Coordinates of C-alpha atoms in Angstrom, one line a residue:
X1 CA 30.0 1.7 26.5
X2 CA 30.1 -2.0 27.4
X3 CA 32.0 -4.1 24.9
X4 CA 30.5 -7.6 24.6
X5 CA 33.7 -9.0 23.2
X6 CA 34.9 -9.1 26.9
X7 CA 32.3 -11.8 27.5
X8 CA 33.0 -13.7 24.3
X9 CA 36.8 -13.7 25.0
X10 CA 36.2 -14.9 28.5
X11 CA 34.1 -17.9 27.3
X12 CA 36.7 -18.7 24.7
X13 CA 39.5 -18.6 27.3
X14 CA 37.5 -20.8 29.7
X15 CA 36.8 -23.4 27.1
X16 CA 40.4 -23.5 25.9
X17 CA 41.6 -24.1 29.4
X18 CA 39.6 -27.4 29.7
X19 CA 39.4 -28.6 26.1
X20 CA 41.7 -28.9 23.1
X21 CA 41.4 -26.2 20.4
X22 CA 39.1 -28.2 18.1
X23 CA 36.7 -29.1 21.0
X24 CA 36.6 -25.5 22.2
X25 CA 35.8 -24.3 18.6
X26 CA 33.1 -27.0 18.2
X27 CA 31.3 -25.9 21.4
X28 CA 31.6 -22.3 20.4
X29 CA 30.1 -23.0 17.0
X30 CA 27.2 -24.9 18.6
X31 CA 26.6 -22.1 21.2
X32 CA 26.6 -19.4 18.5
X33 CA 24.2 -21.5 16.3
X34 CA 21.8 -22.2 19.2
X35 CA 21.7 -18.6 20.3
X36 CA 21.1 -17.4 16.8
X37 CA 18.3 -19.9 16.3
X38 CA 16.6 -19.0 19.6
X39 CA 16.9 -15.3 18.7
X40 CA 15.6 -16.0 15.2
X41 CA 12.5 -17.6 16.6
X42 CA 11.9 -15.0 19.3
X43 CA 12.3 -12.0 17.0
X44 CA 9.9 -13.6 14.5
X45 CA 7.2 -14.2 17.1
X46 CA 7.6 -10.6 18.4
X47 CA 7.4 -9.2 14.9
X48 CA 4.2 -11.2 14.0
X49 CA 2.5 -9.8 17.1
X50 CA 3.8 -6.2 16.4
X51 CA 2.6 -6.3 12.8
X52 CA -0.9 -7.4 13.9
X53 CA -1.0 -4.5 16.4
X54 CA 0.3 -2.0 13.9
X55 CA -2.2 -3.2 11.3
X56 CA -5.0 -3.0 13.8
X57 CA -4.0 0.6 14.7
X58 CA -4.1 1.7 11.1
X59 CA -7.5 0.1 10.6
X60 CA -9.0 1.3 13.9
X61 CA -9.1 -2.1 15.5
X62 CA -7.8 -3.7 18.6
X63 CA -5.8 -6.6 17.1
X64 CA -4.9 -9.7 19.2
X65 CA -6.5 -9.3 22.7
X66 CA -7.6 -12.7 23.9
X67 CA -4.5 -15.0 24.6
X68 CA -2.7 -13.4 27.4
X69 CA -2.7 -9.7 28.5
X70 CA -3.1 -7.5 25.3
X71 CA -2.9 -10.8 23.3
X72 CA 0.9 -11.0 23.8
X73 CA 0.8 -14.8 23.7
X74 CA -1.2 -15.1 20.5
X75 CA 1.9 -15.6 18.4
X76 CA 3.1 -18.3 20.7
X77 CA -0.3 -20.1 20.4
X78 CA -0.2 -19.8 16.6
X79 CA 3.4 -21.2 16.6
X80 CA 2.3 -24.3 18.7
X81 CA -0.7 -24.8 16.4
X82 CA 1.4 -24.7 13.2
X83 CA 4.0 -27.1 14.7
X84 CA 1.3 -29.8 15.2
X85 CA -0.4 -29.4 11.8
X86 CA -0.2 -32.2 9.4
X87 CA 2.1 -32.0 6.4
X88 CA -0.3 -32.7 3.6
X89 CA 1.1 -34.9 0.8
X90 CA 0.6 -33.4 -2.7
X91 CA 0.4 -35.7 -5.7
X92 CA 2.2 -35.2 -9.0
X93 CA 5.0 -32.9 -7.6
X94 CA 8.8 -33.0 -7.6
X95 CA 8.9 -34.2 -4.0
X96 CA 12.6 -33.6 -3.3
X97 CA 12.6 -30.0 -4.6
X98 CA 9.2 -29.4 -2.9
X99 CA 10.7 -30.3 0.5
X100 CA 14.0 -28.6 -0.1
X101 CA 12.6 -25.2 -1.1
X102 CA 11.5 -24.0 2.4
X103 CA 14.9 -24.9 3.9
X104 CA 16.7 -22.8 1.2
X105 CA 14.7 -19.8 2.2
X106 CA 15.4 -20.4 5.9
X107 CA 19.1 -21.0 5.2
X108 CA 19.4 -17.7 3.3
X109 CA 17.8 -15.6 6.0
X110 CA 19.7 -17.4 8.7
X111 CA 23.1 -16.7 7.1
X112 CA 22.2 -13.0 6.6
X113 CA 20.9 -12.9 10.2
X114 CA 24.3 -14.1 11.5
X115 CA 25.9 -11.0 10.0
X116 CA 23.8 -8.6 12.1
X117 CA 25.9 -6.5 14.6
X118 CA 23.5 -6.7 17.6
X119 CA 25.9 -4.7 19.8
X120 CA 29.4 -3.7 20.3
X121 CA 31.5 -6.9 20.1
X122 CA 28.3 -8.9 19.6
X123 CA 28.5 -10.2 16.0
X124 CA 28.8 -13.7 14.8
X125 CA 30.2 -13.1 11.3
X126 CA 32.5 -10.1 10.6
X127 CA 34.3 -10.6 7.3
X128 CA 36.4 -7.9 5.7
X129 CA 33.9 -8.4 2.8
X130 CA 30.8 -8.4 5.0
X131 CA 28.6 -6.3 2.8
X132 CA 29.4 -8.5 -0.2
X133 CA 28.7 -11.6 1.9
X134 CA 25.3 -10.3 3.0
X135 CA 24.3 -9.6 -0.6
X136 CA 25.5 -13.0 -1.7
X137 CA 23.7 -15.1 0.9
X138 CA 20.5 -13.0 0.7
X139 CA 20.3 -13.9 -3.0
X140 CA 19.9 -17.6 -2.1
X141 CA 16.3 -17.1 -0.9
X142 CA 15.0 -16.5 -4.4
X143 CA 16.1 -20.1 -5.3
X144 CA 13.8 -21.5 -2.6
X145 CA 10.9 -19.4 -3.9
X146 CA 11.4 -20.4 -7.6
X147 CA 11.8 -24.1 -6.6
X148 CA 8.6 -24.0 -4.5
X149 CA 6.6 -22.5 -7.3
X150 CA 7.8 -24.9 -10.0
X151 CA 7.9 -28.1 -7.9
X152 CA 4.3 -27.6 -6.7
X153 CA 2.9 -28.4 -10.1
X154 CA 0.3 -25.6 -9.8
X155 CA -0.4 -22.7 -12.1
X156 CA -0.9 -20.2 -9.2
X157 CA 2.4 -21.2 -7.5
X158 CA 4.3 -21.0 -10.8
X159 CA 3.0 -17.5 -11.6
X160 CA 3.8 -16.4 -8.0
X161 CA 7.3 -17.8 -8.3
X162 CA 7.9 -16.1 -11.6
X163 CA 6.7 -12.8 -10.3
X164 CA 8.8 -13.2 -7.2
X165 CA 11.9 -14.1 -9.2
X166 CA 11.5 -11.1 -11.5
X167 CA 10.8 -8.8 -8.5
X168 CA 13.6 -9.9 -6.3
X169 CA 16.3 -10.1 -9.0
X170 CA 15.3 -6.7 -10.2
X171 CA 15.3 -4.9 -6.9
X172 CA 18.5 -6.5 -5.7
X173 CA 20.2 -4.1 -8.2
X174 CA 18.9 -1.1 -6.4
X175 CA 19.8 -2.5 -3.0
X176 CA 23.3 -3.3 -4.3
X177 CA 23.7 0.3 -5.6
X178 CA 22.6 1.7 -2.3
X179 CA 25.1 -0.5 -0.4
X180 CA 27.8 0.5 -2.9
X181 CA 27.1 4.1 -2.2
X182 CA 27.7 3.5 1.5
X183 CA 30.8 1.4 0.9
X184 CA 32.3 4.2 -1.3
X185 CA 31.7 6.7 1.5
X186 CA 32.9 4.4 4.3
X187 CA 35.9 3.1 2.4
X188 CA 35.4 -0.5 3.7
X189 CA 33.1 -3.4 3.2
X190 CA 33.5 -4.8 6.8
X191 CA 30.4 -4.2 8.8
X192 CA 32.2 -3.3 12.0
X193 CA 34.4 -0.9 10.0
X194 CA 31.2 0.8 8.6
X195 CA 29.9 1.2 12.1
X196 CA 33.1 2.6 13.5
X197 CA 33.2 5.1 10.6
X198 CA 30.0 6.6 11.9
X199 CA 31.5 7.5 15.3
X200 CA 31.3 11.2 14.7
X201 CA 27.9 11.1 13.0
X202 CA 25.6 8.6 11.3
X203 CA 26.0 8.5 7.5
X204 CA 22.4 9.6 6.9
X205 CA 23.4 13.0 8.3
X206 CA 27.0 13.2 7.3
X207 CA 26.7 11.9 3.8
X208 CA 24.8 14.8 2.3
X209 CA 22.1 14.4 -0.3
X210 CA 23.5 11.3 -2.0
X211 CA 23.3 9.3 1.2
X212 CA 19.7 10.4 1.8
X213 CA 18.8 9.4 -1.8
X214 CA 20.5 6.0 -1.2
X215 CA 18.5 5.5 2.0
X216 CA 15.2 6.2 0.3
X217 CA 16.0 3.9 -2.6
X218 CA 17.1 1.2 -0.1
X219 CA 13.8 1.5 1.8
X220 CA 11.7 1.1 -1.3
X221 CA 13.9 -1.7 -2.8
X222 CA 14.1 -3.5 0.6
X223 CA 10.4 -3.5 1.0
X224 CA 10.0 -5.0 -2.5
X225 CA 12.8 -7.6 -1.8
X226 CA 10.8 -9.0 1.2
X227 CA 7.7 -9.4 -1.0
X228 CA 5.7 -7.1 1.4
X229 CA 3.0 -4.7 0.4
X230 CA 2.6 -2.7 -1.7
X231 CA 5.0 -5.0 -3.6
X232 CA 3.3 -8.3 -2.5
X233 CA 2.4 -9.4 -6.0
X234 CA 4.0 -12.9 -5.6
X235 CA 1.5 -13.6 -2.8
X236 CA -1.5 -11.6 -4.2
X237 CA -4.5 -13.3 -2.4
X238 CA -7.1 -11.9 -4.8
X239 CA -5.2 -13.4 -7.8
X240 CA -3.0 -16.3 -6.7
X241 CA -4.5 -17.6 -3.5
X242 CA -1.2 -17.5 -1.6
X243 CA 1.3 -17.4 -4.5
X244 CA 4.4 -19.7 -4.4
X245 CA 3.6 -21.3 -1.1
X246 CA -0.1 -22.2 -1.8
X247 CA 0.5 -25.9 -1.6
X248 CA 2.5 -25.9 1.6
X249 CA 1.2 -26.8 5.0
X250 CA 2.3 -27.3 8.6
X251 CA 5.9 -26.4 9.4
X252 CA 6.9 -26.0 5.8
X253 CA 4.4 -23.1 5.5
X254 CA 5.7 -21.9 8.9
X255 CA 9.2 -21.6 7.4
X256 CA 8.0 -19.2 4.7
X257 CA 6.0 -17.3 7.3
X258 CA 9.0 -16.9 9.6
X259 CA 11.4 -16.0 6.8
X260 CA 9.1 -13.2 5.6
X261 CA 9.3 -11.5 9.0
X262 CA 13.0 -12.3 9.6
X263 CA 13.8 -10.9 6.2
X264 CA 12.0 -7.7 7.2
X265 CA 14.2 -7.6 10.3
X266 CA 17.4 -8.2 8.3
X267 CA 16.5 -5.5 5.8
X268 CA 15.8 -3.1 8.6
X269 CA 19.0 -4.2 10.5
X270 CA 21.1 -3.6 7.4
X271 CA 19.5 -0.2 7.0
X272 CA 20.5 0.8 10.5
X273 CA 24.0 -0.7 10.0
X274 CA 24.6 1.3 6.8
X275 CA 22.8 4.6 7.3
X276 CA 22.0 4.9 11.1
X277 CA 25.3 3.7 12.7
X278 CA 24.1 0.2 13.7
X279 CA 24.8 0.0 17.5
X280 CA 26.7 3.3 17.5
X281 CA 25.1 5.9 19.7
X282 CA 24.1 9.3 18.3
X283 CA 27.2 11.4 18.4
X284 CA 27.8 15.0 17.5
X285 CA 31.4 16.1 16.8
X286 CA 32.7 18.5 19.5
X287 CA 29.8 17.8 21.9
X288 CA 31.7 15.6 24.3
X289 CA 29.3 15.8 27.3
X290 CA 26.3 15.0 25.1
X291 CA 28.2 12.1 23.5
X292 CA 29.2 10.7 26.9
X293 CA 25.5 10.7 28.0
X294 CA 24.6 8.8 24.7
X295 CA 27.3 6.2 25.5
X296 CA 25.5 5.2 28.7
X297 CA 22.7 3.7 26.6
X298 CA 23.6 0.0 25.9
X299 CA 24.7 -0.7 22.3
X300 CA 22.0 -3.5 22.0
X301 CA 19.3 -1.0 22.7
X302 CA 20.6 1.4 20.0
X303 CA 20.6 -1.3 17.4
X304 CA 17.2 -2.8 18.1
X305 CA 15.7 0.7 18.5
X306 CA 16.9 1.9 15.1
X307 CA 15.9 -1.4 13.5
X308 CA 12.4 -1.1 15.1
X309 CA 12.0 2.4 13.6
X310 CA 12.8 1.1 10.1
X311 CA 10.5 -1.9 10.5
X312 CA 7.7 0.4 11.5
X313 CA 8.2 2.4 8.4
X314 CA 8.1 -0.8 6.3
X315 CA 4.9 -1.8 8.0
X316 CA 3.5 1.7 7.5
X317 CA 4.1 1.2 3.7
X318 CA 2.2 -2.0 3.7
X319 CA -0.9 -0.8 5.4
X320 CA -1.0 2.6 3.6
X321 CA -0.4 2.1 -0.1
X322 CA -2.5 -0.1 -2.5
X323 CA -0.8 -3.0 -4.3
X324 CA 1.0 -2.2 -7.5
X325 CA 0.5 -4.1 -10.8
X326 CA 3.5 -6.2 -11.9
X327 CA 4.2 -3.8 -14.8
X328 CA 4.2 -0.8 -12.5
X329 CA 6.5 -2.6 -10.1
X330 CA 9.1 -3.3 -12.8
X331 CA 8.8 0.1 -14.4
X332 CA 9.5 1.7 -11.0
X333 CA 12.7 -0.3 -10.7
X334 CA 14.1 -0.2 -14.2
X335 CA 13.0 3.3 -15.3
X336 CA 13.5 5.1 -12.0
X337 CA 15.3 3.5 -9.2
X338 CA 18.2 1.9 -11.2
X339 CA 19.1 5.1 -13.1
X340 CA 18.8 7.3 -10.0
X341 CA 20.9 4.8 -8.0
X342 CA 23.6 4.8 -10.7
X343 CA 23.7 8.6 -10.9
X344 CA 23.7 8.8 -7.1
X345 CA 26.6 6.4 -6.8
X346 CA 28.6 8.6 -9.3
X347 CA 27.8 11.7 -7.3
X348 CA 28.9 10.0 -4.0
X349 CA 32.2 9.0 -5.7
X350 CA 32.8 12.6 -6.7
X351 CA 32.0 13.7 -3.2
X352 CA 34.5 11.3 -1.7
X353 CA 37.2 12.0 -4.3
X354 CA 37.0 15.8 -3.9
X355 CA 36.4 15.7 -0.1
X356 CA 33.1 17.5 -0.2
X357 CA 31.6 15.7 2.9
X358 CA 31.7 16.7 6.6

């Protein structure tokens, strides 16, 4: 399997031949930032189009079909439209916090996006505490939502922000417990180490029942964490107009729109990293010929393929189940998911201590 670190090391060596160390590092940082921003925008546009088509499929419609063949340029047209929209000035608001909030949401998703292992040797941030870092930076997003709801000086936005804060802070516990279950099984918090530990089999298949339970909890909590249906109470159109971003327009609204879809990609990418081997091909211990055939498929295709499957499941949730009430949503977390997650973590610890896994 091709290792992209060969390309990155070649670029690093080339820059260091012509520039001092600080200049080479500066150019590398700029290149990584530009590539991540471009990838961020492209993935968001693709996901917006994909969700419209998936929604249309479930509702027996066609979806976008006017701009370009099969409507593939509809998302691009919408992006250009939102970029030229006027930023409407709202009176009686906290202007500084109102303008800051969208950037906090984008900052949070961008930092977590940089931790995604897109392929073998193709990762921007690979700390030895990678899982902890992902959990920390993804928690910044709730600050942007709370500030947006409060600074807008609107009852609908405030209620939406309070709902979102309660929901995201609650479901972060279940996501954290699911991640801890994987960390206990893998024995490392480094993302590349977790992927390498799945060389002989993805954790979803080698981790017994505790890993399956952690995966299911993660999918439910991850869907709630991204404020998507059936957990989209912070943006409930029938009750709160658009929730915490009701008063936003133009590019500021676009930031929230982009962050929602990128957060779905990040949640799905972390799911593939933790449970489905990330970029690691499907290997079966002892089946050397089969494993060699799997290795011919590029690592980038493995990662995006697994992530796409998880994203489809999350979309399936949204367009299948009705929206929950806020009390039902919090009861599901505190009375069911958290206790099950704690017991599951204890069981996984016993499995690892006594060597009961494959």
